[in-house]
Each structure stands twice: as C-alpha cells, then as structure tokens.
Amino acid sequence: MHPLSPLRQELVPAIQTNERHDAEQTIDRPILEVMEEMRTQLRMIDGETKAFYENSYRYLREAKNEVHKLRENNRKLRKRIAEHESVTDMVLDCISTEEWNKRLSNCTHLLASHVLERFDDEVAKKMNQLNLLRYQTRLKEARNGKLTTELNMLRLQSDQIRHTQLGHGPIMQAIRSVENKIEKVTLKYNEMLHIGRTYVTIRDKLQEESFTYVTTADAMKTEIERCSRKLAELRPTYQDAELIRDKTKTELQRHEELLYAHRKRNELEISSLRRLVEVKKDKPVPQKNPMMDQELRKLDVEGIGDEVEEESTSEPQTRLSFCNKLFEDMKQVTGLSELPQIVKRFENQQETSTQLGLLRVHNDDELKRLRNQSRELKQHLSTIRTAYDERKDRQKSLEADRRKLLLKEQQKFKDLKDTVDVMEKQLTHVHLVIEHLYTKLCLVRIASKRDRAYSTVRAKELLLDLTIEDLLERCLELQQQLQSDLEDYDLLDEEEKLDEAMGESLRTRNEYQVTVERRVPINAARIEIPTKDIAFADEPEEGDQDVLTRETLKQRSRMIVEHAKRKVIRNSRSRRQANPFN
C-alpha cells in the first residue's frame, strides 16, 4: 500500500469542504486570501498526485523484480523436486520388483486369474500410496513456497524498517520531501498573508483619504478665499499708509534740513557776534570774513542771492523773515494756527509714523507667511490629486488583474476537478476489474461445489477489508500458484481421459437405451415432435385428454433409471462377495 494514499484520501474531503465554504466566505474575506488558498490547495493536489504516481511506479517496479526472483527460485526448486522424484521412482521400482518376485514364489498354488487379480489389487494400493505421497509432497511444496514468500516479505519489511530507522529509505525520503514542500508552502502562505494585509491596509488608507479628501479640499479652499478677501481689504489701507509714510518722510527730511540749516546759521551768527564783541572790546577795524559769508549763502533755505552789506542791520531781518515764512508753511501743512498745537501735531505724526512702520513690518511678515502657506497648500493639493489619480488607476489595474487571475484559477480548478473525476472513475474500474480477477482466481483453485460456494463468500468478505494493492498482490500470488499447479497438469492425457469417459458414457447410454427399449411394452405411447408453433402450445385441445403428458413420461423414465441403478449395485455386491481376494 502506498504511504501517501491516506493523506490523499484525507485531502479530498477537505478540498470538497473548502469548495463549499469558499462560496460563503468570499464576501467577508479578501480576494487575495481566497486566491492564495486555492493556489496552495492546487499545488498540494499536484504534489500529492505526482508523489502517488512516482511511488506507485517505483513499487510496481520493485514488485516485478521480486516476482522475477521468485519465479527463478521456483524453477530451481522444481528442478530439485524432479530430481528427487526420479530417484524415488527408481527406488520404488527396485523394491517393487523384489517384492513381486517373492510374492510370485509364494503364489504358485493359485490360479493365474486369481494371481493377476491379486497383483492388480496390490498395484492399485501402491498407486494409491504413491498418489497420496505425491499429494503430500505437493502440499508441502505449496507450504514451503508460502513460507518462503512470507520469509522474503518479512526480510523486505525488515530491510525497509532498518532503512527507515537509519533514514535512507524511500519512505523517509518521500516524507522529507513532503515536509520540505509543506514548509515551503507554509512560508509562501505566510508571505502571501503579509502581502495581503499590507494591500488591505493601503486600500483602507486610500478609502479613508478618499472619504476625507473632499472636506479637506473644501476647507483649504475656504481658508484661501478668506485670506484673499482679507488681503484685498487690507491692500487699500496699506497703500494709504504707504502714501502717508512717503509724505511724512519727505516732510521730515525737509524739516530736518531746515533745522540743520537754522542751527548752523545760529552757530555762525553766535560766532560772528562773539567776534564783533571781541573786536568792539579791542576796538579794531572791523573786517569781513569771506568764508563765513559764503557758508551763510549756502545755508540759506530760500536761496536768496542778495549779499548782506551791513551785517548788523540785515541779519535779524532775514532771520525773522525766514522764521515767519517757515511758520506760515507749517500752518498750511498742519492746518493749525498756534505753535503748541503744531508741535503736538508733529509729535502725533511721529508716533503715527512709528506705528505705521511697525504695522507695515507686521503686514509684510503676515503677507509673506500667507503667500508661503498658499504656495505650500497648492503644492500639497496637486500632490494629493496626482497620488489619488495614480492610486485609483493602480487599484483599477489590480482589480482587473485579480479578476483575470480569478477566472484563470477557476478554469484550472474546473479542469483539475474533471481530471480528478476521470481518475476516480478509472480507479473504480480498475478496482472492479481486480476484484473480478480475484474472485475468478479464487474459484479456479477450488474443485468441489461446496468449497466453491465457501470461497465466493470468503472472497466477498475479504474484498470488504482489502485495498487495491493488497488485492493485486493476492491476484499475483494466486496466478503464480495456478501456474505452478498447471505445470504438472498434462492437457493431452486429460483430453484422452475425457474422450474415453465420453465414449464410455455414449456406449453405456446406447446399451441402456437398447435395454430400455427392449423393456418398454409394445402398446407404450410415443412422444411425437410438435408440429405447431411454440407460441400456441399452451392452448388446450380436445383430443389430448387420453394422451400421456411429458411430466408423466419423465417420472416413468426416472423410475426405470433408478431400478437399473439398483440392479447394477446388487450385481456388483454379489460379485465382490463371490471374489475371495477382495
């Protein structure tokens, strides 16, 4: 029996149950897991079928070799038996001649017929003894053959057990190969599960992102619109602030220049007045300083090109006129008439300029930040859109590939199922053929009807317990035994015996028929051959009431045959009683 056939028998119902449950679990489970499970099952079925074929071929090859060896051993044993029988026949012939001479010397007073009958009885006894011895030798030879086959089988089993214990046998190699295949399949299965889980997490993440993508995009869009509206509202104020700042800057610069010129002029006047005071103290002749006059001309704000002839009379008037003009300009600019209000206005303008500068810096920073944020949001939006499109296309391609693979695997599964059905049908046919051969071989070996009926019942009981391999081995053993039984069977002698028996039966039949016809009375009825059709034979006729039926004639003939048998038995008994040698 094949060592992996039970595993195959266990896998077939498991695969059928998986087929029933796969249709229910495809909704809850992902497609990748179902496909990978189908692949693993198909790979296991392929591996088991290949291993089953290889091991069956190997076992058949080993069985053929063993059969060849056993046939050679049987030939050698038959030769030895033939030599032994030839020697025993010679010894028996020698012994029989000596005994016959002694008995012939002792039987001189008897008649020739009595001596011949006595010798015939002795020869028959010896022949019966010889046949008994031959039968016993054949039984012993058959027993010896069975024991030798059992011994060889035990030796083979012990060798296989030793090889399996050492780990060098074909069974252990097959087990190791199956274990390696199982480990590889488990590793691939775990890897497949990991890949399936990663794909499932990616799909879930994409689904979550697809659900929240619209809301995030709308929120970002509203935020950008709000910022753009706020910028549009702040832009005119910013432009007004820039204009005011530029105006204030120009005014401040002009006022600074005026103040610087006024301070410089005051310093020059003070220095000139000091020199005048010193000169008046010393009473020297007053002299003009050309450098000072040149600087005073440069620092004149109005650009008056009048030359001061007399410094003591023109300088206070020009200074007063300059101050008056400056004061009038400040009144026009500020719109105020009093000096404290103008000073307060200038102070307020300075504070507003500082506040506007701070506001401008803050607005610039905020504008830069918003621009950077809008740029980043646009980039992020574009990347999200591209990633979503790519993942969507990839998901579509993966789904198409999965559908194609699923269709291919379903087609392969159908083909494998058809092949498995065909193989199962072939296996059932082979099993039936082997059972038929086994029953026929069991019937061929038995001679009597009782043994034949017992053998059929026993064969049916054995067929329920044996497998195909065991039945095949039994068939081969029965075939070998039948061949060994038929070797001593002489066909020509049996045909001659059958012809003689047929001739004797015909002669006895003819003699018996003549005696029966002689004893039948003249007025006995004869059975006529039917001239009518058989279909209308059951119809009753009016003239058949006085004619004897077939059943009555059969009963009469049976009674006559029994009477003749009894007469023959009585005659044989009387002859035996009259014969003194029996």
Coordinates of C-alpha atoms in Angstrom, one line a residue:
M1 CA 0.0 0.0 0.0
H2 CA 1.2 3.4 -0.9
P3 CA 2.3 5.5 2.2
L4 CA 0.9 8.8 0.9
S5 CA -2.5 7.4 -0.2
P6 CA -4.2 8.1 3.2
L7 CA -3.0 11.7 3.0
R8 CA -4.6 12.0 -0.4
Q9 CA -7.8 10.4 1.0
E10 CA -7.8 13.0 3.8
L11 CA -7.2 15.9 1.4
V12 CA -10.1 15.1 -1.0
P13 CA -12.9 15.7 1.6
A14 CA -11.0 18.7 2.9
I15 CA -10.9 20.2 -0.6
Q16 CA -14.6 19.5 -1.1
T17 CA -15.5 21.2 2.2
N18 CA -13.2 24.1 1.3
E19 CA -15.1 24.4 -2.0
R20 CA -18.4 24.5 -0.2
H21 CA -17.2 27.2 2.3
D22 CA -15.3 29.3 -0.2
A23 CA -18.6 30.5 -1.8
E24 CA -19.8 31.7 1.6
Q25 CA -16.6 33.3 2.7
T26 CA -15.7 35.3 -0.5
I27 CA -17.9 38.2 0.7
D28 CA -16.2 38.6 4.1
R29 CA -12.7 37.6 3.1
P30 CA -10.5 39.5 0.6
I31 CA -9.9 38.1 -2.9
L32 CA -6.1 37.6 -2.4
E33 CA -6.5 35.3 0.5
V34 CA -9.1 33.2 -1.4
M35 CA -6.9 33.0 -4.5
E36 CA -3.8 32.1 -2.5
E37 CA -5.7 29.4 -0.6
M38 CA -6.9 28.0 -3.9
R39 CA -3.4 28.1 -5.3
T40 CA -2.0 26.3 -2.2
Q41 CA -4.7 23.6 -2.5
L42 CA -4.0 23.1 -6.2
R43 CA -0.3 22.9 -5.5
M44 CA -0.8 20.3 -2.7
I45 CA -3.1 18.2 -5.0
D46 CA -0.5 18.4 -7.8
G47 CA 2.3 17.4 -5.5
E48 CA 0.3 14.5 -4.0
T49 CA -0.7 13.2 -7.4
K50 CA 2.9 13.3 -8.6
A51 CA 4.2 11.6 -5.5
F52 CA 1.5 9.0 -5.7
Y53 CA 2.3 8.2 -9.4
E54 CA 6.1 8.1 -8.7
N55 CA 5.8 5.9 -5.7
S56 CA 3.3 3.6 -7.4
Y57 CA 5.6 3.2 -10.4
R58 CA 8.5 2.5 -8.1
Y59 CA 6.5 -0.1 -6.1
L60 CA 5.4 -1.8 -9.3
R61 CA 9.0 -1.9 -10.5
E62 CA 10.1 -3.5 -7.2
A63 CA 7.2 -5.9 -7.3
K64 CA 8.2 -7.0 -10.9
N65 CA 11.8 -7.6 -9.7
E66 CA 10.6 -9.6 -6.7
V67 CA 8.3 -11.7 -9.0
H68 CA 11.1 -12.4 -11.3
K69 CA 13.3 -13.5 -8.4
L70 CA 10.6 -15.7 -7.0
R71 CA 10.0 -17.3 -10.4
E72 CA 13.7 -18.2 -10.7
N73 CA 13.6 -19.7 -7.2
N74 CA 10.5 -21.7 -8.1
R75 CA 12.3 -23.1 -11.2
K76 CA 15.3 -24.1 -9.2
L77 CA 13.1 -25.8 -6.6
R78 CA 11.1 -27.6 -9.3
K79 CA 14.3 -29.0 -10.8
R80 CA 15.4 -30.3 -7.4
I81 CA 11.9 -31.8 -6.8
A82 CA 12.0 -33.5 -10.2
E83 CA 15.5 -34.9 -9.5
H84 CA 14.2 -36.2 -6.1
E85 CA 11.1 -37.8 -7.7
S86 CA 13.2 -39.6 -10.3
V87 CA 15.4 -41.1 -7.6
T88 CA 12.4 -42.2 -5.5
D89 CA 10.7 -43.8 -8.6
M90 CA 13.8 -45.8 -9.3
V91 CA 14.0 -47.0 -5.6
L92 CA 10.3 -47.9 -5.7
D93 CA 10.7 -49.8 -8.9
C94 CA 13.6 -51.8 -7.5
I95 CA 11.7 -52.5 -4.3
S96 CA 8.6 -53.5 -6.2
T97 CA 10.4 -56.0 -8.4
E98 CA 11.9 -57.8 -5.4
E99 CA 8.6 -57.9 -3.7
W100 CA 6.9 -59.2 -6.8
N101 CA 9.4 -62.0 -7.2
K102 CA 8.9 -63.0 -3.5
R103 CA 5.1 -63.0 -3.9
L104 CA 5.2 -64.9 -7.2
S105 CA 7.2 -67.6 -5.5
N106 CA 4.6 -67.7 -2.7
C107 CA 1.6 -67.8 -5.1
T108 CA 2.5 -71.0 -7.1
H109 CA -0.5 -72.9 -5.8
L110 CA -3.1 -70.3 -7.0
L111 CA -4.6 -69.9 -10.5
A112 CA -3.4 -67.3 -13.0
S113 CA -6.6 -65.3 -12.9
H114 CA -6.5 -65.1 -9.1
V115 CA -2.8 -64.1 -9.2
L116 CA -3.5 -61.4 -11.7
E117 CA -6.4 -60.0 -9.7
R118 CA -4.2 -60.1 -6.6
F119 CA -1.4 -58.3 -8.3
D120 CA -3.9 -55.8 -9.7
D121 CA -5.1 -55.0 -6.2
E122 CA -1.5 -54.6 -5.0
V123 CA -0.6 -52.3 -7.8
A124 CA -3.7 -50.3 -7.2
K125 CA -2.8 -50.0 -3.5
K126 CA 0.7 -48.9 -4.3
M127 CA -0.5 -46.4 -6.9
N128 CA -2.9 -45.0 -4.3
Q129 CA 0.0 -44.7 -1.8
L130 CA 2.1 -43.1 -4.5
N131 CA -0.6 -40.6 -5.3
L132 CA -1.0 -39.9 -1.6
L133 CA 2.7 -39.3 -1.3
R134 CA 2.7 -37.0 -4.3
Y135 CA -0.3 -35.1 -3.0
Q136 CA 1.5 -34.7 0.4
T137 CA 4.7 -33.6 -1.4
R138 CA 2.7 -31.0 -3.3
L139 CA 1.1 -29.8 -0.2
K140 CA 4.4 -29.5 1.5
E141 CA 5.9 -27.7 -1.6
A142 CA 3.0 -25.3 -1.5
R143 CA 3.5 -24.8 2.2
N144 CA 7.2 -24.3 1.6
G145 CA 6.5 -21.8 -1.2
K146 CA 4.2 -19.9 1.1
L147 CA 6.7 -19.9 3.9
T148 CA 9.5 -18.7 1.5
T149 CA 7.3 -15.9 0.2
E150 CA 6.4 -14.9 3.8
L151 CA 10.1 -15.1 4.7
N152 CA 11.1 -12.9 1.8
M153 CA 8.3 -10.4 2.6
L154 CA 9.5 -10.3 6.2
R155 CA 13.0 -9.8 5.1
L156 CA 11.9 -7.0 2.8
Q157 CA 9.9 -5.4 5.6
S158 CA 12.8 -5.7 8.0
D159 CA 15.1 -4.1 5.4
Q160 CA 12.6 -1.3 4.9
I161 CA 12.3 -0.8 8.7
R162 CA 16.0 -0.7 9.0
H163 CA 16.3 1.8 6.2
T164 CA 13.5 3.9 7.7
Q165 CA 15.3 3.8 11.1
L166 CA 18.5 4.9 9.5
G167 CA 16.7 7.5 7.4
H168 CA 17.9 6.2 4.0
G169 CA 14.7 4.5 2.8
P170 CA 12.4 5.8 0.0
I171 CA 9.6 6.3 2.5
M172 CA 11.8 8.6 4.6
Q173 CA 13.0 10.4 1.5
A174 CA 9.4 10.9 0.4
I175 CA 8.4 12.1 3.9
R176 CA 11.3 14.5 3.9
S177 CA 10.4 15.8 0.5
V178 CA 6.8 16.2 1.6
E179 CA 7.9 18.0 4.8
N180 CA 10.1 20.4 2.8
K181 CA 7.3 21.1 0.4
I182 CA 5.0 21.7 3.3
E183 CA 7.5 24.1 4.9
K184 CA 7.9 26.0 1.6
V185 CA 4.1 26.2 1.2
T186 CA 3.7 27.5 4.7
L187 CA 6.4 30.1 4.1
K188 CA 4.8 31.2 0.9
Y189 CA 1.4 31.2 2.6
N190 CA 2.7 33.4 5.4
E191 CA 4.3 35.8 2.9
M192 CA 1.1 35.9 0.9
L193 CA -0.8 36.7 4.1
H194 CA 1.6 39.5 4.9
I195 CA 1.4 41.0 1.4
G196 CA -2.4 40.7 1.5
R197 CA -2.5 42.5 4.9
T198 CA -0.3 45.3 3.5
Y199 CA -2.5 45.7 0.5
V200 CA -5.6 45.7 2.7
T201 CA -4.1 48.5 4.9
I202 CA -3.1 50.5 1.8
R203 CA -6.6 50.1 0.4
D204 CA -8.2 51.2 3.8
K205 CA -5.9 54.2 3.9
L206 CA -6.8 55.2 0.4
Q207 CA -10.5 54.8 1.2
E208 CA -10.2 56.9 4.3
E209 CA -8.3 59.6 2.3
S210 CA -10.9 59.4 -0.4
F211 CA -13.6 60.0 2.2
T212 CA -11.9 63.0 3.8
Y213 CA -10.4 64.4 0.6
V214 CA -13.4 66.5 -0.4
T215 CA -13.9 68.0 3.0
T216 CA -10.2 68.9 3.4
A217 CA -10.1 70.4 -0.1
D218 CA -13.2 72.5 0.6
A219 CA -11.8 73.7 4.0
M220 CA -8.5 74.7 2.4
K221 CA -10.4 76.4 -0.4
T222 CA -12.5 78.4 2.1
E223 CA -9.4 79.3 4.1
I224 CA -7.6 80.6 0.9
E225 CA -10.6 82.6 -0.1
R226 CA -10.9 84.1 3.4
C227 CA -7.2 85.1 3.3
S228 CA -7.5 86.6 -0.2
R229 CA -10.5 88.6 0.9
K230 CA -8.7 89.9 4.0
L231 CA -5.7 90.8 1.8
A232 CA -8.0 92.7 -0.6
E233 CA -9.5 94.6 2.4
L234 CA -6.0 95.4 3.8
R235 CA -4.5 96.4 0.5
P236 CA -6.1 100.0 0.2
T237 CA -5.2 100.7 3.8
Y238 CA -1.7 99.6 3.1
Q239 CA -1.5 101.8 0.1
D240 CA -2.8 104.8 2.0
A241 CA -0.3 104.1 4.8
E242 CA 2.5 103.9 2.2
L243 CA 1.4 107.3 0.7
I244 CA 1.2 108.9 4.2
R245 CA 4.6 107.4 5.1
D246 CA 6.2 108.8 1.9
K247 CA 4.7 112.2 2.5
T248 CA 5.8 112.2 6.2
K249 CA 9.3 111.1 5.2
T250 CA 9.7 113.9 2.7
E251 CA 8.3 116.4 5.2
L252 CA 10.5 115.2 8.0
Q253 CA 13.5 115.2 5.7
R254 CA 12.7 118.8 4.7
H255 CA 12.2 119.8 8.3
E256 CA 15.5 118.2 9.3
E257 CA 17.3 120.0 6.6
L258 CA 15.7 123.3 7.7
L259 CA 16.5 122.6 11.4
Y260 CA 20.1 121.8 10.5
A261 CA 20.5 124.9 8.4
H262 CA 18.9 127.0 11.1
R263 CA 21.1 125.6 13.8
K264 CA 24.2 126.1 11.6
R265 CA 23.2 129.6 10.9
N266 CA 22.6 130.3 14.6
E267 CA 26.0 129.0 15.4
L268 CA 27.6 131.1 12.7
E269 CA 25.7 134.2 13.9
I270 CA 26.8 133.4 17.5
S271 CA 30.4 133.1 16.4
S272 CA 30.2 136.3 14.4
L273 CA 28.6 138.1 17.3
R274 CA 31.3 136.9 19.6
R275 CA 34.0 138.2 17.2
L276 CA 32.2 141.5 17.0
V277 CA 32.1 141.7 20.8
E278 CA 35.8 141.0 20.9
V279 CA 36.5 143.5 18.2
K280 CA 34.4 146.1 19.9
K281 CA 36.2 145.4 23.1
D282 CA 39.6 145.9 21.5
K283 CA 38.2 148.4 19.0
P284 CA 40.0 147.3 16.0
V285 CA 38.9 148.0 12.5
P286 CA 36.1 145.6 11.5
Q287 CA 36.9 143.3 8.7
K288 CA 34.7 140.9 6.7
N289 CA 35.1 137.1 6.8
P290 CA 34.6 135.9 3.2
M291 CA 34.4 132.2 4.2
M292 CA 31.6 132.8 6.7
D293 CA 29.6 134.8 4.2
Q294 CA 30.0 132.0 1.7
E295 CA 28.7 129.4 4.1
L296 CA 25.7 131.7 5.1
R297 CA 24.8 131.9 1.4
K298 CA 24.9 128.2 1.1
L299 CA 22.7 127.5 4.1
D300 CA 20.0 130.0 3.0
V301 CA 16.9 127.9 2.5
E302 CA 15.1 130.3 0.2
G303 CA 18.3 130.7 -2.0
I304 CA 18.3 134.5 -1.7
G305 CA 21.3 135.8 -3.6
D306 CA 21.3 139.2 -2.0
E307 CA 24.6 140.0 -0.4
V308 CA 24.5 141.4 3.1
E309 CA 26.3 144.7 3.1
E310 CA 25.8 145.5 6.6
E311 CA 25.8 142.5 8.9
S312 CA 24.4 144.4 11.9
T313 CA 21.2 145.6 10.2
S314 CA 20.3 142.7 7.7
E315 CA 20.8 139.5 9.7
P316 CA 18.0 139.9 12.2
Q317 CA 15.5 140.9 9.5
T318 CA 16.4 137.9 7.3
R319 CA 16.2 135.5 10.3
L320 CA 12.8 136.9 11.3
S321 CA 11.5 136.7 7.7
F322 CA 12.8 133.1 7.4
C323 CA 11.1 132.1 10.7
N324 CA 7.9 133.7 9.6
K325 CA 7.9 132.0 6.3
L326 CA 8.6 128.7 7.9
F327 CA 5.8 129.2 10.4
E328 CA 3.4 130.0 7.6
D329 CA 4.4 126.8 5.8
M330 CA 3.9 124.8 8.9
K331 CA 0.4 126.4 9.3
Q332 CA -0.5 125.5 5.8
V333 CA 0.7 121.9 6.1
T334 CA -0.9 121.2 9.5
G335 CA -3.9 123.5 9.2
L336 CA -3.3 124.9 12.7
S337 CA -2.5 128.4 13.8
E338 CA -1.0 128.1 17.2
L339 CA 2.5 126.8 17.9
P340 CA 1.8 124.3 20.7
Q341 CA -0.8 122.6 18.6
I342 CA 1.6 122.5 15.7
V343 CA 4.3 120.9 18.0
K344 CA 1.7 118.5 19.4
R345 CA 0.7 117.6 15.8
F346 CA 4.3 116.9 14.9
E347 CA 4.7 114.7 17.9
N348 CA 1.5 112.8 17.0
Q349 CA 2.7 112.5 13.4
Q350 CA 5.9 111.0 14.7
E351 CA 4.1 108.5 16.8
T352 CA 1.8 107.5 13.9
S353 CA 4.8 107.1 11.6
T354 CA 6.4 104.7 14.1
Q355 CA 3.1 102.8 14.5
L356 CA 2.7 102.7 10.7
G357 CA 6.2 101.4 10.4
L358 CA 5.5 98.6 12.9
L359 CA 2.2 97.8 11.1
R360 CA 4.0 97.7 7.8
V361 CA 6.6 95.3 9.1
H362 CA 3.9 93.1 10.7
N363 CA 1.8 93.2 7.4
D364 CA 4.9 92.3 5.4
D365 CA 5.6 89.3 7.6
E366 CA 2.0 88.2 7.6
L367 CA 1.8 88.6 3.8
K368 CA 4.9 86.5 3.3
R369 CA 3.6 83.8 5.6
L370 CA 0.2 83.7 3.9
R371 CA 1.9 83.5 0.4
N372 CA 4.2 80.7 1.5
Q373 CA 1.2 78.9 3.1
S374 CA -0.9 79.3 0.0
R375 CA 2.0 78.0 -2.2
E376 CA 2.5 75.0 0.1
L377 CA -1.2 74.3 0.1
K378 CA -1.3 74.4 -3.7
Q379 CA 1.6 72.1 -3.9
H380 CA 0.1 69.7 -1.4
L381 CA -3.2 69.8 -3.2
S382 CA -1.5 69.0 -6.5
T383 CA 0.5 66.1 -4.9
I384 CA -2.7 64.7 -3.3
R385 CA -4.5 64.9 -6.6
T386 CA -1.7 63.1 -8.5
A387 CA -1.4 60.5 -5.8
Y388 CA -5.1 59.9 -5.7
D389 CA -5.2 59.5 -9.5
E390 CA -2.2 57.2 -9.5
R391 CA -3.7 55.1 -6.7
K392 CA -7.0 55.0 -8.4
D393 CA -5.5 53.8 -11.7
R394 CA -3.4 51.3 -9.8
Q395 CA -6.4 50.0 -7.9
K396 CA -8.3 49.6 -11.1
S397 CA -5.4 47.7 -12.8
L398 CA -5.0 45.5 -9.7
E399 CA -8.7 44.7 -9.7
A400 CA -8.6 43.8 -13.4
D401 CA -5.6 41.6 -12.8
R402 CA -7.3 39.9 -9.9
R403 CA -10.4 39.2 -11.9
K404 CA -8.3 37.7 -14.7
L405 CA -6.3 35.6 -12.2
L406 CA -9.5 34.5 -10.6
L407 CA -11.0 33.5 -13.9
K408 CA -7.8 31.6 -14.8
E409 CA -7.8 29.8 -11.4
Q410 CA -11.4 28.9 -11.7
Q411 CA -10.8 27.4 -15.1
K412 CA -7.8 25.5 -13.8
F413 CA -9.8 24.3 -10.8
K414 CA -12.6 23.1 -13.2
D415 CA -10.0 21.2 -15.3
L416 CA -8.4 19.7 -12.3
K417 CA -11.8 18.6 -10.9
D418 CA -12.7 17.0 -14.3
T419 CA -9.3 15.2 -14.3
V420 CA -9.9 14.1 -10.7
D421 CA -13.3 12.7 -11.6
V422 CA -11.8 10.8 -14.6
M423 CA -9.1 9.4 -12.4
E424 CA -11.6 8.4 -9.8
K425 CA -13.7 6.6 -12.5
Q426 CA -10.6 4.9 -13.8
L427 CA -9.7 3.9 -10.2
T428 CA -13.1 2.4 -9.6
H429 CA -12.9 0.5 -12.9
V430 CA -9.5 -0.9 -12.0
H431 CA -10.8 -1.8 -8.6
L432 CA -13.7 -3.7 -10.1
V433 CA -11.5 -5.5 -12.6
I434 CA -9.1 -6.5 -9.8
E435 CA -12.0 -7.7 -7.6
H436 CA -13.4 -9.7 -10.6
L437 CA -10.0 -11.3 -11.3
Y438 CA -9.5 -12.1 -7.6
T439 CA -12.9 -13.8 -7.4
K440 CA -12.3 -15.8 -10.6
L441 CA -8.9 -16.9 -9.4
C442 CA -10.3 -18.0 -6.1
L443 CA -12.9 -20.0 -7.9
V444 CA -10.4 -21.6 -10.3
R445 CA -8.3 -23.1 -7.4
I446 CA -11.3 -24.9 -5.7
A447 CA -12.7 -28.1 -7.1
S448 CA -15.9 -29.0 -5.3
K449 CA -19.2 -27.1 -5.3
R450 CA -19.2 -26.7 -1.6
D451 CA -15.7 -25.3 -1.5
R452 CA -16.5 -23.0 -4.4
A453 CA -19.5 -21.6 -2.6
Y454 CA -17.5 -21.1 0.5
S455 CA -14.7 -19.5 -1.5
T456 CA -17.1 -17.0 -3.1
V457 CA -18.5 -16.0 0.3
R458 CA -14.9 -15.7 1.8
A459 CA -13.8 -13.7 -1.3
K460 CA -16.7 -11.2 -0.8
E461 CA -15.8 -10.9 2.9
L462 CA -12.1 -10.3 2.1
L463 CA -13.0 -7.7 -0.6
L464 CA -14.6 -5.6 2.0
D465 CA -11.3 -5.4 4.0
L466 CA -8.6 -5.4 1.3
T467 CA -7.3 -2.5 -0.7
I468 CA -6.4 -2.4 -4.4
E469 CA -2.7 -3.0 -3.8
D470 CA -3.5 -6.0 -1.5
L471 CA -5.9 -7.4 -4.0
L472 CA -3.3 -7.1 -6.7
E473 CA -0.7 -8.9 -4.6
R474 CA -3.2 -11.7 -3.9
C475 CA -4.1 -11.9 -7.6
L476 CA -0.4 -12.3 -8.4
E477 CA 0.1 -14.9 -5.8
L478 CA -3.0 -16.8 -7.0
Q479 CA -1.7 -16.6 -10.6
Q480 CA 1.7 -18.0 -9.5
Q481 CA 0.0 -20.8 -7.6
L482 CA -2.2 -21.6 -10.6
Q483 CA 0.8 -21.6 -12.9
S484 CA 2.6 -24.0 -10.5
D485 CA -0.5 -26.2 -10.3
L486 CA -0.9 -26.3 -14.1
E487 CA 2.8 -27.3 -14.7
D488 CA 2.0 -30.8 -13.6
Y489 CA -1.3 -30.9 -15.4
D490 CA -0.9 -32.8 -18.7
L491 CA -3.5 -31.5 -21.2
L492 CA -3.2 -34.4 -23.7
D493 CA -3.8 -37.0 -21.0
E494 CA -6.7 -35.2 -19.6
E495 CA -8.2 -34.9 -23.1
E496 CA -7.7 -38.6 -23.7
K497 CA -9.4 -39.4 -20.4
L498 CA -12.3 -37.1 -21.3
D499 CA -12.6 -38.8 -24.7
E500 CA -12.6 -42.2 -23.0
A501 CA -15.1 -41.1 -20.5
M502 CA -17.3 -39.6 -23.2
G503 CA -17.0 -42.8 -25.2
E504 CA -17.9 -44.9 -22.2
S505 CA -20.9 -42.7 -21.4
L506 CA -22.1 -43.0 -25.0
R507 CA -21.7 -46.8 -25.0
T508 CA -23.5 -47.1 -21.7
R509 CA -26.1 -44.7 -23.0
N510 CA -26.7 -46.8 -26.1
E511 CA -26.7 -50.0 -24.2
Y512 CA -29.1 -48.5 -21.7
Q513 CA -31.3 -47.2 -24.4
V514 CA -31.4 -50.6 -26.1
T515 CA -32.3 -52.3 -22.8
V516 CA -34.9 -49.6 -22.0
E517 CA -36.5 -50.0 -25.5
R518 CA -36.5 -53.8 -25.0
R519 CA -38.3 -53.5 -21.7
V520 CA -40.8 -50.9 -22.9
P521 CA -44.1 -52.6 -23.8
I522 CA -45.4 -52.6 -27.4
N523 CA -48.5 -50.6 -26.5
A524 CA -46.5 -47.8 -24.9
A525 CA -47.2 -44.3 -26.2
R526 CA -44.5 -42.4 -28.1
I527 CA -43.9 -38.7 -27.9
E528 CA -44.4 -37.0 -31.2
I529 CA -42.4 -34.0 -32.3
P530 CA -44.5 -30.8 -32.0
T531 CA -45.6 -29.5 -35.4
K532 CA -47.3 -26.4 -34.1
D533 CA -45.8 -23.1 -33.2
I534 CA -44.5 -22.8 -29.7
A535 CA -46.5 -19.6 -29.1
F536 CA -49.7 -21.6 -29.4
A537 CA -48.5 -24.7 -27.5
D538 CA -50.3 -23.7 -24.3
E539 CA -53.8 -23.7 -25.9
P540 CA -55.8 -26.8 -24.8
E541 CA -57.0 -29.3 -27.3
E542 CA -60.0 -31.7 -27.1
G543 CA -58.2 -34.8 -28.3
D544 CA -55.2 -34.6 -25.8
Q545 CA -57.0 -35.9 -22.8
D546 CA -56.1 -39.6 -23.4
V547 CA -52.5 -38.9 -24.4
L548 CA -49.8 -39.1 -21.7
T549 CA -48.1 -35.8 -20.8
R550 CA -44.4 -35.1 -20.8
E551 CA -44.2 -35.0 -17.0
T552 CA -45.6 -38.5 -16.5
L553 CA -43.2 -39.8 -19.1
K554 CA -40.3 -38.2 -17.3
Q555 CA -41.4 -39.7 -14.0
R556 CA -41.6 -43.2 -15.6
S557 CA -38.2 -42.8 -17.1
R558 CA -36.7 -41.7 -13.8
M559 CA -38.2 -44.7 -12.1
I560 CA -36.7 -47.0 -14.7
V561 CA -33.3 -45.5 -14.3
E562 CA -33.4 -45.9 -10.6
H563 CA -34.4 -49.5 -10.9
A564 CA -31.5 -50.1 -13.3
K565 CA -29.0 -48.5 -10.9
R566 CA -30.2 -50.6 -8.0
K567 CA -29.8 -53.7 -10.1
V568 CA -26.2 -52.8 -11.1
I569 CA -25.4 -52.1 -7.4
R570 CA -26.8 -55.6 -6.4
N571 CA -24.8 -57.3 -9.1
S572 CA -21.5 -55.6 -8.1
R573 CA -22.1 -56.6 -4.5
S574 CA -22.7 -60.2 -5.4
R575 CA -19.5 -60.2 -7.5
R576 CA -17.5 -58.9 -4.6
Q577 CA -18.9 -61.5 -2.2
A578 CA -18.0 -64.2 -4.7
N579 CA -14.5 -63.0 -5.2
P580 CA -12.2 -64.4 -2.4
F581 CA -9.3 -62.0 -2.9
N582 CA -11.3 -58.9 -2.1

